[in-house]
Amino acid sequence: MAESLPPTRSRIPGSGLAKGLAVTLRTMTKRAHTAQYPDAQPELPPRSRGVIGLFEENCTVCMLCARECPDWCIYIDSHKETVPPAAPGGRERSRNVLDRFAIDFALCMYCGICIEVCPFDALFWSPEFEYAETDIHELTHERDKLREWMWTVPAPPALDPSAEEPKELAAARKAADKLAAEQVAREEAARADEQAAGAEPTAPQEGEA
């Protein structure tokens, strides 16, 4: 035999309406806080997703961001150039040179996949949001505009004092210390050679006892 359900509590008719009116009355007694935009700019959180800035120097035209974009809103054009050998006897190499980098923000859904997959840190989120246009075709912004937005990217948060030093900084510091040590060693060797040259005895001339 099925168990009987516990009796439900009886609701007072109109209790829901009374609660809604109570919320309305509490709101009516409070003063509204309206930000007078654009005279007063909003305070955006540091990780706001406004637009995407391009740090062109880091871009190697690997096309990874364009391939991973689910909306196919990134357009990249490039050409190859031959780089002369760095040392005599070496061989020439070819490298990609960026010709065009554009993002169609009319298609972009601000998922951030392009920023996450970029292996060389060439794309960053900028909190800039004032880029509305009257024509939807003008929402395709080229690399010059993306580079301007790059300088509005906020600085990364400071690391915890007890955190490990980033590998990039450690490698750069190690290389700088090695170069400084080599420079000091060369200078000491040069001074030693000068002192040795000044201390060499002169050969006796003819006629001297």
mmCIF file of N, CA, C and O in Angstrom, residues 97-157:
data_model
loop_
_atom_site.group_PDB
_atom_site.id
_atom_site.type_symbol
_atom_site.label_atom_id
_atom_site.label_comp_id
_atom_site.label_asym_id
_atom_site.label_seq_id
_atom_site.Cartn_x
_atom_site.Cartn_y
_atom_site.Cartn_z
ATOM 1 N N VAL A 97 56.015 37.053 -41.842
ATOM 2 C CA VAL A 97 55.857 38.472 -41.550
ATOM 3 C C VAL A 97 54.367 38.796 -41.599
ATOM 4 O O VAL A 97 53.690 38.486 -42.581
ATOM 5 N N LEU A 98 53.861 39.409 -40.537
ATOM 6 C CA LEU A 98 52.438 39.715 -40.426
ATOM 7 C C LEU A 98 52.067 40.872 -41.340
ATOM 8 O O LEU A 98 52.687 41.932 -41.299
ATOM 9 N N ASP A 99 51.079 40.649 -42.197
ATOM 10 C CA ASP A 99 50.556 41.699 -43.073
ATOM 11 C C ASP A 99 49.226 42.252 -42.564
ATOM 12 O O ASP A 99 48.985 43.455 -42.653
ATOM 13 N N ARG A 100 48.375 41.388 -42.069
ATOM 14 C CA ARG A 100 47.061 41.825 -41.588
ATOM 15 C C ARG A 100 46.640 40.971 -40.401
ATOM 16 O O ARG A 100 46.829 39.755 -40.400
ATOM 17 N N PHE A 101 46.103 41.632 -39.393
ATOM 18 C CA PHE A 101 45.493 40.959 -38.246
ATOM 19 C C PHE A 101 44.254 41.761 -37.889
ATOM 20 O O PHE A 101 44.349 42.900 -37.441
ATOM 21 N N ALA A 102 43.100 41.177 -38.137
ATOM 22 C CA ALA A 102 41.835 41.871 -37.898
ATOM 23 C C ALA A 102 40.885 40.950 -37.150
ATOM 24 O O ALA A 102 40.935 39.726 -37.287
ATOM 25 N N ILE A 103 40.012 41.557 -36.351
ATOM 26 C CA ILE A 103 38.990 40.832 -35.598
ATOM 27 C C ILE A 103 37.643 41.481 -35.876
ATOM 28 O O ILE A 103 37.505 42.704 -35.749
ATOM 29 N N ASP A 104 36.674 40.667 -36.264
ATOM 30 C CA ASP A 104 35.310 41.144 -36.503
ATOM 31 C C ASP A 104 34.535 41.019 -35.196
ATOM 32 O O ASP A 104 34.090 39.936 -34.831
ATOM 33 N N PHE A 105 34.382 42.131 -34.495
ATOM 34 C CA PHE A 105 33.694 42.103 -33.212
ATOM 35 C C PHE A 105 32.185 41.993 -33.364
ATOM 36 O O PHE A 105 31.488 41.847 -32.360
ATOM 37 N N ALA A 106 31.685 42.058 -34.589
ATOM 38 C CA ALA A 106 30.272 41.771 -34.806
ATOM 39 C C ALA A 106 29.994 40.274 -34.711
ATOM 40 O O ALA A 106 28.858 39.868 -34.459
ATOM 41 N N LEU A 107 31.027 39.447 -34.924
ATOM 42 C CA LEU A 107 30.897 37.998 -34.811
ATOM 43 C C LEU A 107 31.462 37.457 -33.512
ATOM 44 O O LEU A 107 31.057 36.395 -33.055
ATOM 45 N N CYS A 108 32.415 38.182 -32.918
ATOM 46 C CA CYS A 108 33.101 37.690 -31.723
ATOM 47 C C CYS A 108 32.107 37.505 -30.580
ATOM 48 O O CYS A 108 31.236 38.348 -30.348
ATOM 49 N N MET A 109 32.233 36.376 -29.881
ATOM 50 C CA MET A 109 31.366 36.117 -28.727
ATOM 51 C C MET A 109 32.151 36.207 -27.417
ATOM 52 O O MET A 109 31.671 35.777 -26.376
ATOM 53 N N TYR A 110 33.376 36.756 -27.474
ATOM 54 C CA TYR A 110 34.157 37.074 -26.285
ATOM 55 C C TYR A 110 34.393 35.837 -25.412
ATOM 56 O O TYR A 110 34.323 35.906 -24.192
ATOM 57 N N CYS A 111 34.664 34.726 -26.059
ATOM 58 C CA CYS A 111 34.911 33.488 -25.307
ATOM 59 C C CYS A 111 36.328 33.456 -24.755
ATOM 60 O O CYS A 111 36.607 32.767 -23.777
ATOM 61 N N GLY A 112 37.265 34.178 -25.395
ATOM 62 C CA GLY A 112 38.639 34.223 -24.926
ATOM 63 C C GLY A 112 39.491 33.035 -25.322
ATOM 64 O O GLY A 112 40.610 32.896 -24.825
ATOM 65 N N ILE A 113 38.993 32.184 -26.225
ATOM 66 C CA ILE A 113 39.782 31.019 -26.624
ATOM 67 C C ILE A 113 41.061 31.447 -27.339
ATOM 68 O O ILE A 113 42.133 30.867 -27.118
ATOM 69 N N CYS A 114 40.977 32.477 -28.165
ATOM 70 C CA CYS A 114 42.157 32.929 -28.908
ATOM 71 C C CYS A 114 43.256 33.397 -27.962
ATOM 72 O O CYS A 114 44.445 33.171 -28.198
ATOM 73 N N ILE A 115 42.872 34.041 -26.862
ATOM 74 C CA ILE A 115 43.853 34.521 -25.899
ATOM 75 C C ILE A 115 44.473 33.351 -25.144
ATOM 76 O O ILE A 115 45.680 33.336 -24.860
ATOM 77 N N GLU A 116 43.663 32.346 -24.836
ATOM 78 C CA GLU A 116 44.161 31.218 -24.065
ATOM 79 C C GLU A 116 45.112 30.343 -24.883
ATOM 80 O O GLU A 116 46.093 29.812 -24.341
ATOM 81 N N VAL A 117 44.831 30.186 -26.185
ATOM 82 C CA VAL A 117 45.640 29.264 -26.985
ATOM 83 C C VAL A 117 46.886 29.918 -27.560
ATOM 84 O O VAL A 117 47.763 29.212 -28.061
ATOM 85 N N CYS A 118 46.992 31.240 -27.508
ATOM 86 C CA CYS A 118 48.161 31.910 -28.083
ATOM 87 C C CYS A 118 49.408 31.499 -27.310
ATOM 88 O O CYS A 118 49.528 31.786 -26.111
ATOM 89 N N PRO A 119 50.369 30.830 -27.939
ATOM 90 C CA PRO A 119 51.544 30.337 -27.205
ATOM 91 C C PRO A 119 52.599 31.402 -26.959
ATOM 92 O O PRO A 119 53.576 31.132 -26.253
ATOM 93 N N PHE A 120 52.446 32.596 -27.534
ATOM 94 C CA PHE A 120 53.485 33.614 -27.435
ATOM 95 C C PHE A 120 52.996 34.896 -26.778
ATOM 96 O O PHE A 120 53.658 35.929 -26.879
ATOM 97 N N ASP A 121 51.832 34.862 -26.122
ATOM 98 C CA ASP A 121 51.301 36.020 -25.394
ATOM 99 C C ASP A 121 51.228 37.250 -26.298
ATOM 100 O O ASP A 121 51.771 38.318 -25.985
ATOM 101 N N ALA A 122 50.524 37.099 -27.411
ATOM 102 C CA ALA A 122 50.332 38.224 -28.325
ATOM 103 C C ALA A 122 48.952 38.847 -28.204
ATOM 104 O O ALA A 122 48.733 39.931 -28.749
ATOM 105 N N LEU A 123 48.017 38.203 -27.535
ATOM 106 C CA LEU A 123 46.648 38.697 -27.396
ATOM 107 C C LEU A 123 46.307 38.846 -25.916
ATOM 108 O O LEU A 123 46.647 37.984 -25.104
ATOM 109 N N PHE A 124 45.608 39.946 -25.600
ATOM 110 C CA PHE A 124 45.263 40.249 -24.220
ATOM 111 C C PHE A 124 43.867 40.867 -24.175
ATOM 112 O O PHE A 124 43.422 41.499 -25.135
ATOM 113 N N TRP A 125 43.201 40.702 -23.037
ATOM 114 C CA TRP A 125 41.916 41.340 -22.812
ATOM 115 C C TRP A 125 42.132 42.785 -22.382
ATOM 116 O O TRP A 125 42.944 43.079 -21.509
ATOM 117 N N SER A 126 41.385 43.675 -22.989
ATOM 118 C CA SER A 126 41.376 45.075 -22.599
ATOM 119 C C SER A 126 39.990 45.422 -22.063
ATOM 120 O O SER A 126 38.987 44.957 -22.612
ATOM 121 N N PRO A 127 39.891 46.245 -21.008
ATOM 122 C CA PRO A 127 38.572 46.628 -20.500
ATOM 123 C C PRO A 127 37.878 47.689 -21.342
ATOM 124 O O PRO A 127 36.763 48.107 -20.999
ATOM 125 N N GLU A 128 38.507 48.121 -22.425
ATOM 126 C CA GLU A 128 37.897 49.152 -23.286
ATOM 127 C C GLU A 128 36.581 48.634 -23.869
ATOM 128 O O GLU A 128 36.514 47.533 -24.419
ATOM 129 N N PHE A 129 35.527 49.431 -23.755
ATOM 130 C CA PHE A 129 34.216 49.002 -24.254
ATOM 131 C C PHE A 129 33.537 50.050 -25.129
ATOM 132 O O PHE A 129 32.465 49.786 -25.690
ATOM 133 N N GLU A 130 34.131 51.200 -25.289
ATOM 134 C CA GLU A 130 33.509 52.261 -26.078
ATOM 135 C C GLU A 130 33.998 52.175 -27.526
ATOM 136 O O GLU A 130 34.847 52.953 -27.959
ATOM 137 N N TYR A 131 33.485 51.229 -28.250
ATOM 138 C CA TYR A 131 33.879 51.077 -29.656
ATOM 139 C C TYR A 131 32.662 50.825 -30.539
ATOM 140 O O TYR A 131 32.751 50.157 -31.570
ATOM 141 N N ALA A 132 31.509 51.351 -30.143
ATOM 142 C CA ALA A 132 30.297 51.164 -30.929
ATOM 143 C C ALA A 132 30.408 51.903 -32.263
ATOM 144 O O ALA A 132 31.069 52.935 -32.376
ATOM 145 N N GLU A 133 29.771 51.369 -33.283
ATOM 146 C CA GLU A 133 29.770 51.947 -34.617
ATOM 147 C C GLU A 133 28.340 51.980 -35.151
ATOM 148 O O GLU A 133 27.485 51.194 -34.724
ATOM 149 N N THR A 134 28.093 52.899 -36.047
ATOM 150 C CA THR A 134 26.759 52.985 -36.654
ATOM 151 C C THR A 134 26.589 51.975 -37.781
ATOM 152 O O THR A 134 25.462 51.640 -38.148
ATOM 153 N N ASP A 135 27.708 51.494 -38.330
ATOM 154 C CA ASP A 135 27.674 50.513 -39.406
ATOM 155 C C ASP A 135 28.325 49.228 -38.915
ATOM 156 O O ASP A 135 29.440 49.246 -38.377
ATOM 157 N N ILE A 136 27.648 48.107 -39.078
ATOM 158 C CA ILE A 136 28.168 46.838 -38.575
ATOM 159 C C ILE A 136 29.460 46.441 -39.275
ATOM 160 O O ILE A 136 30.301 45.748 -38.706
ATOM 161 N N HIS A 137 29.669 46.904 -40.494
ATOM 162 C CA HIS A 137 30.897 46.562 -41.213
ATOM 163 C C HIS A 137 32.125 47.232 -40.593
ATOM 164 O O HIS A 137 33.244 46.760 -40.791
ATOM 165 N N GLU A 138 31.911 48.310 -39.861
ATOM 166 C CA GLU A 138 33.036 49.007 -39.245
ATOM 167 C C GLU A 138 33.449 48.393 -37.922
ATOM 168 O O GLU A 138 34.364 48.893 -37.266
ATOM 169 N N LEU A 139 32.804 47.309 -37.505
ATOM 170 C CA LEU A 139 33.202 46.606 -36.293
ATOM 171 C C LEU A 139 34.349 45.632 -36.537
ATOM 172 O O LEU A 139 34.806 44.975 -35.602
ATOM 173 N N THR A 140 34.813 45.531 -37.769
ATOM 174 C CA THR A 140 36.020 44.754 -38.071
ATOM 175 C C THR A 140 37.214 45.681 -37.911
ATOM 176 O O THR A 140 37.454 46.560 -38.735
ATOM 177 N N HIS A 141 37.951 45.492 -36.834
ATOM 178 C CA HIS A 141 39.053 46.391 -36.491
ATOM 179 C C HIS A 141 40.380 45.740 -36.880
ATOM 180 O O HIS A 141 40.627 44.566 -36.583
ATOM 181 N N GLU A 142 41.226 46.552 -37.525
ATOM 182 C CA GLU A 142 42.515 46.084 -38.012
ATOM 183 C C GLU A 142 43.566 46.150 -36.907
ATOM 184 O O GLU A 142 43.305 46.584 -35.787
ATOM 185 N N ARG A 143 44.776 45.725 -37.247
ATOM 186 C CA ARG A 143 45.824 45.562 -36.241
ATOM 187 C C ARG A 143 46.268 46.895 -35.649
ATOM 188 O O ARG A 143 46.746 46.925 -34.498
ATOM 189 N N ASP A 144 46.128 48.014 -36.383
ATOM 190 C CA ASP A 144 46.505 49.306 -35.815
ATOM 191 C C ASP A 144 45.619 49.650 -34.621
ATOM 192 O O ASP A 144 46.100 50.120 -33.584
ATOM 193 N N LYS A 145 44.310 49.400 -34.777
ATOM 194 C CA LYS A 145 43.386 49.666 -33.672
ATOM 195 C C LYS A 145 43.598 48.676 -32.543
ATOM 196 O O LYS A 145 43.546 49.049 -31.360
ATOM 197 N N LEU A 146 43.854 47.418 -32.889
ATOM 198 C CA LEU A 146 44.102 46.419 -31.851
ATOM 199 C C LEU A 146 45.369 46.749 -31.069
ATOM 200 O O LEU A 146 45.443 46.473 -29.869
ATOM 201 N N ARG A 147 46.342 47.346 -31.734
ATOM 202 C CA ARG A 147 47.576 47.735 -31.037
ATOM 203 C C ARG A 147 47.315 48.909 -30.099
ATOM 204 O O ARG A 147 47.882 48.980 -29.004
ATOM 205 N N GLU A 148 46.451 49.837 -30.490
ATOM 206 C CA GLU A 148 46.097 50.937 -29.597
ATOM 207 C C GLU A 148 45.428 50.408 -28.328
ATOM 208 O O GLU A 148 45.690 50.901 -27.226
ATOM 209 N N TRP A 149 44.569 49.418 -28.480
ATOM 210 C CA TRP A 149 43.898 48.842 -27.312
ATOM 211 C C TRP A 149 44.876 48.089 -26.422
ATOM 212 O O TRP A 149 44.600 47.883 -25.242
ATOM 213 N N MET A 150 45.999 47.661 -26.988
ATOM 214 C CA MET A 150 46.975 46.927 -26.189
ATOM 215 C C MET A 150 47.472 47.774 -25.028
ATOM 216 O O MET A 150 47.745 47.260 -23.934
ATOM 217 N N TRP A 151 47.573 49.079 -25.219
ATOM 218 C CA TRP A 151 48.106 49.949 -24.161
ATOM 219 C C TRP A 151 47.057 50.259 -23.100
ATOM 220 O O TRP A 151 47.361 50.953 -22.126
ATOM 221 N N THR A 152 45.829 49.787 -23.262
ATOM 222 C CA THR A 152 44.813 49.922 -22.220
ATOM 223 C C THR A 152 44.677 48.651 -21.386
ATOM 224 O O THR A 152 43.832 48.602 -20.491
ATOM 225 N N VAL A 153 45.482 47.642 -21.688
ATOM 226 C CA VAL A 153 45.432 46.390 -20.922
ATOM 227 C C VAL A 153 45.990 46.642 -19.532
ATOM 228 O O VAL A 153 47.095 47.180 -19.388
ATOM 229 N N PRO A 154 45.269 46.286 -18.471
ATOM 230 C CA PRO A 154 45.791 46.518 -17.111
ATOM 231 C C PRO A 154 46.974 45.620 -16.813
ATOM 232 O O PRO A 154 47.136 44.547 -17.399
ATOM 233 N N ALA A 155 47.795 46.075 -15.910
ATOM 234 C CA ALA A 155 48.961 45.291 -15.498
ATOM 235 C C ALA A 155 48.509 44.033 -14.768
ATOM 236 O O ALA A 155 47.478 44.034 -14.091
ATOM 237 N N PRO A 156 49.249 42.950 -14.902
ATOM 238 C CA PRO A 156 48.867 41.716 -14.188
ATOM 239 C C PRO A 156 48.985 41.907 -12.690
ATOM 240 O O PRO A 156 49.785 42.720 -12.214
ATOM 241 N N PRO A 157 48.206 41.176 -11.921
ATOM 242 C CA PRO A 157 48.300 41.305 -10.457
ATOM 243 C C PRO A 157 49.657 40.849 -9.951
ATOM 244 O O PRO A 157 50.312 39.993 -10.546
#
